[in-house]
Amino acid sequence: MEENQKLLEQRVELLEKEVDELKRQLHMSVTRPREKEPIKSEHKEIKSIKVESMQQTLKKEEVEKDDLDLEKLIFQKWLPRVYILIFLAGIMWGFKAASDFGILNHAAKVGIGFLVAILLLWIGNRQIKSGRNMLGQVCIGAVLPVLMLTTYAMHNLYDYIGPSFAFFLHVCWITLGLFLTDRYRSEPVGILSCIGGVLIPFLIESSHPNTLFFIGYETLLYLVFLAYSTWRTHKILYLTSSILLNLVLVIPFIQKGYHYEFFKYASFAVILQHLGLLVIFLRSKISLKWQMGVLNTSLLIVICWCMRTFKENTITIFFLLISALYVYLVVRYKTNKERFFLSTTNLILGITFLAINVLSYDLLRLFLLVQSFIAYLFYIKYKDYIKLVFCFLTAVPVALLIITSPIEAIISYKTITFIALIFYVCAFTYVTIKNSKEDEESLVLNLGSLITMVLVLVFVTEISSVISKGWSDTASRIVMNISWLIVAIGTILLGVLKKIKLWYYLGTGVIVLVFIKFVLIDIPNVSLIVRAGLFILVGLIGLLISRFVFKEK
């Protein structure tokens, strides 16, 4: 019995424990969802506090970074360059003072110049190794000017060396500058080397200057720096070398004027420059956008030199070759955006100057209008803004030439070009409206309609002058007024048919303009019968048009 009682007690205790465990689990399951909400809210609060603190920290870091960038720009980049210029100026004045007092002779000054260059190179190297790159590059950049000035003094001032050896030393210094540029990846040193290299021929005194040698040296120097700047992706050096070659070719022309031999060699130099730029543009994998403007400008420079140098037949062949080259490139790179845009732009330039060289004056104006519209269509399709610039630079001067050239016969090239100009403006307006936003369509329509109306009135005035040539003054005035009224009626009818109120207003405005012109200008010069007739005519036209428009509404 006692054993059974103990077993029962143990079972009861076990059941009580299980019941307690079930109660505890049930309580936890009920209270757990309620406990999650404050935990989540606490997490959210903590997260928002962290985000705010991170934002504040980032803002502080940006402000500190801007301050540091400004400090770095002023104290580490620009001021050291100013100080090195002051230092070099001090050395030059020191040499002058020492020479005036007889302390240093010429040989000592030359030796000190080379020692200063070596010292600057050593200091710059030490600074770069110590992590002070800006200061080190400034010191190394000063090495080349010191060496070139010292060599200049040896050759030009002291006559220690002849022109050949001076040229050799200068070339050595430029080679050293290019080596230092590559070793320290310093674009400023490369720019100084390029400038120094370009100036070498001007630092050499020669009794028998050689034009071919001068242009050949400058062209070879340019090609070297062009290849290096492209290899190391030095954009400023790329642009500097391209600009300097053209500047150095212009200087002799300014000094001595036109000389065929010089112009011939200079033309070949700029052609080589353009071909070098083109090869790099087509073969390099670096960014192409910043090369496109340089290539377009280079082709224009080539065209200017060649047109000034060669005869008409040679120029025509040259433009044909340029056009053929870029036609091939357009077809070859039609799937490459940058190369396709560049090729089409230069193709347009080549064809334009070819047309200028071979077409007559009247045909040329017609051709340029067509080409301008084609360039605008290209812009509409590909959004190449250079084509838009070309379109306006071509169309505006041609339009002014057409407007200001009087028409002498009804059937003539001038009449055809004027009609082509009117159609050009209409087509330009239509294409622009079709490719504009809804809120811009009315503005384009208004501007295009106004320009078209002005052109039509000018054209009609020219034609009426041709018709009434040799007639009396009264007859000429009547013809012009009637022609303007016909334009006004046609404009109003078109406005009614197309339901464009602006055209109706323009036609009405022309009628009012005819009336004002007749009252203020024509009345004193015409007879009473003509006055009565024109007043009756204008009044009837106005009444009929008002009635017609009212009826249509």
CSV table of C-alpha atoms in Angstrom, one decimal, residues 442 445-446 449 453 488 491-509 545 549 553:
chain,number,residue,atom,x,y,z
A,442,SER,CA,2.6,77.1,-80.1
A,445,LEU,CA,4.4,77.9,-84.8
A,446,ASN,CA,4.2,81.5,-83.9
A,449,SER,CA,4.9,81.8,-89.1
A,453,MET,CA,5.4,86.1,-93.3
A,488,ALA,CA,-2.8,88.9,-96.7
A,491,THR,CA,-2.7,83.9,-95.3
A,492,ILE,CA,-6.2,84.5,-93.9
A,493,LEU,CA,-7.8,81.8,-96.1
A,494,LEU,CA,-5.1,79.3,-95.1
A,495,GLY,CA,-5.7,80.2,-91.4
A,496,VAL,CA,-9.4,79.5,-91.9
A,497,LEU,CA,-8.9,76.3,-93.7
A,498,LYS,CA,-6.3,74.9,-91.3
A,499,LYS,CA,-8.1,76.5,-88.3
A,500,ILE,CA,-5.0,78.3,-87.2
A,501,LYS,CA,-6.0,81.7,-85.7
A,502,LEU,CA,-2.5,83.0,-85.8
A,503,TRP,CA,-2.5,83.1,-89.6
A,504,TYR,CA,-5.8,84.9,-89.6
A,505,TYR,CA,-4.3,87.5,-87.3
A,506,LEU,CA,-1.2,87.8,-89.4
A,507,GLY,CA,-3.2,88.4,-92.6
A,508,THR,CA,-5.4,90.9,-90.9
A,509,GLY,CA,-2.2,92.6,-89.6
A,545,ILE,CA,-13.1,88.4,-95.2
A,549,VAL,CA,-14.8,84.0,-91.5
A,553,LYS,CA,-17.6,79.9,-87.6
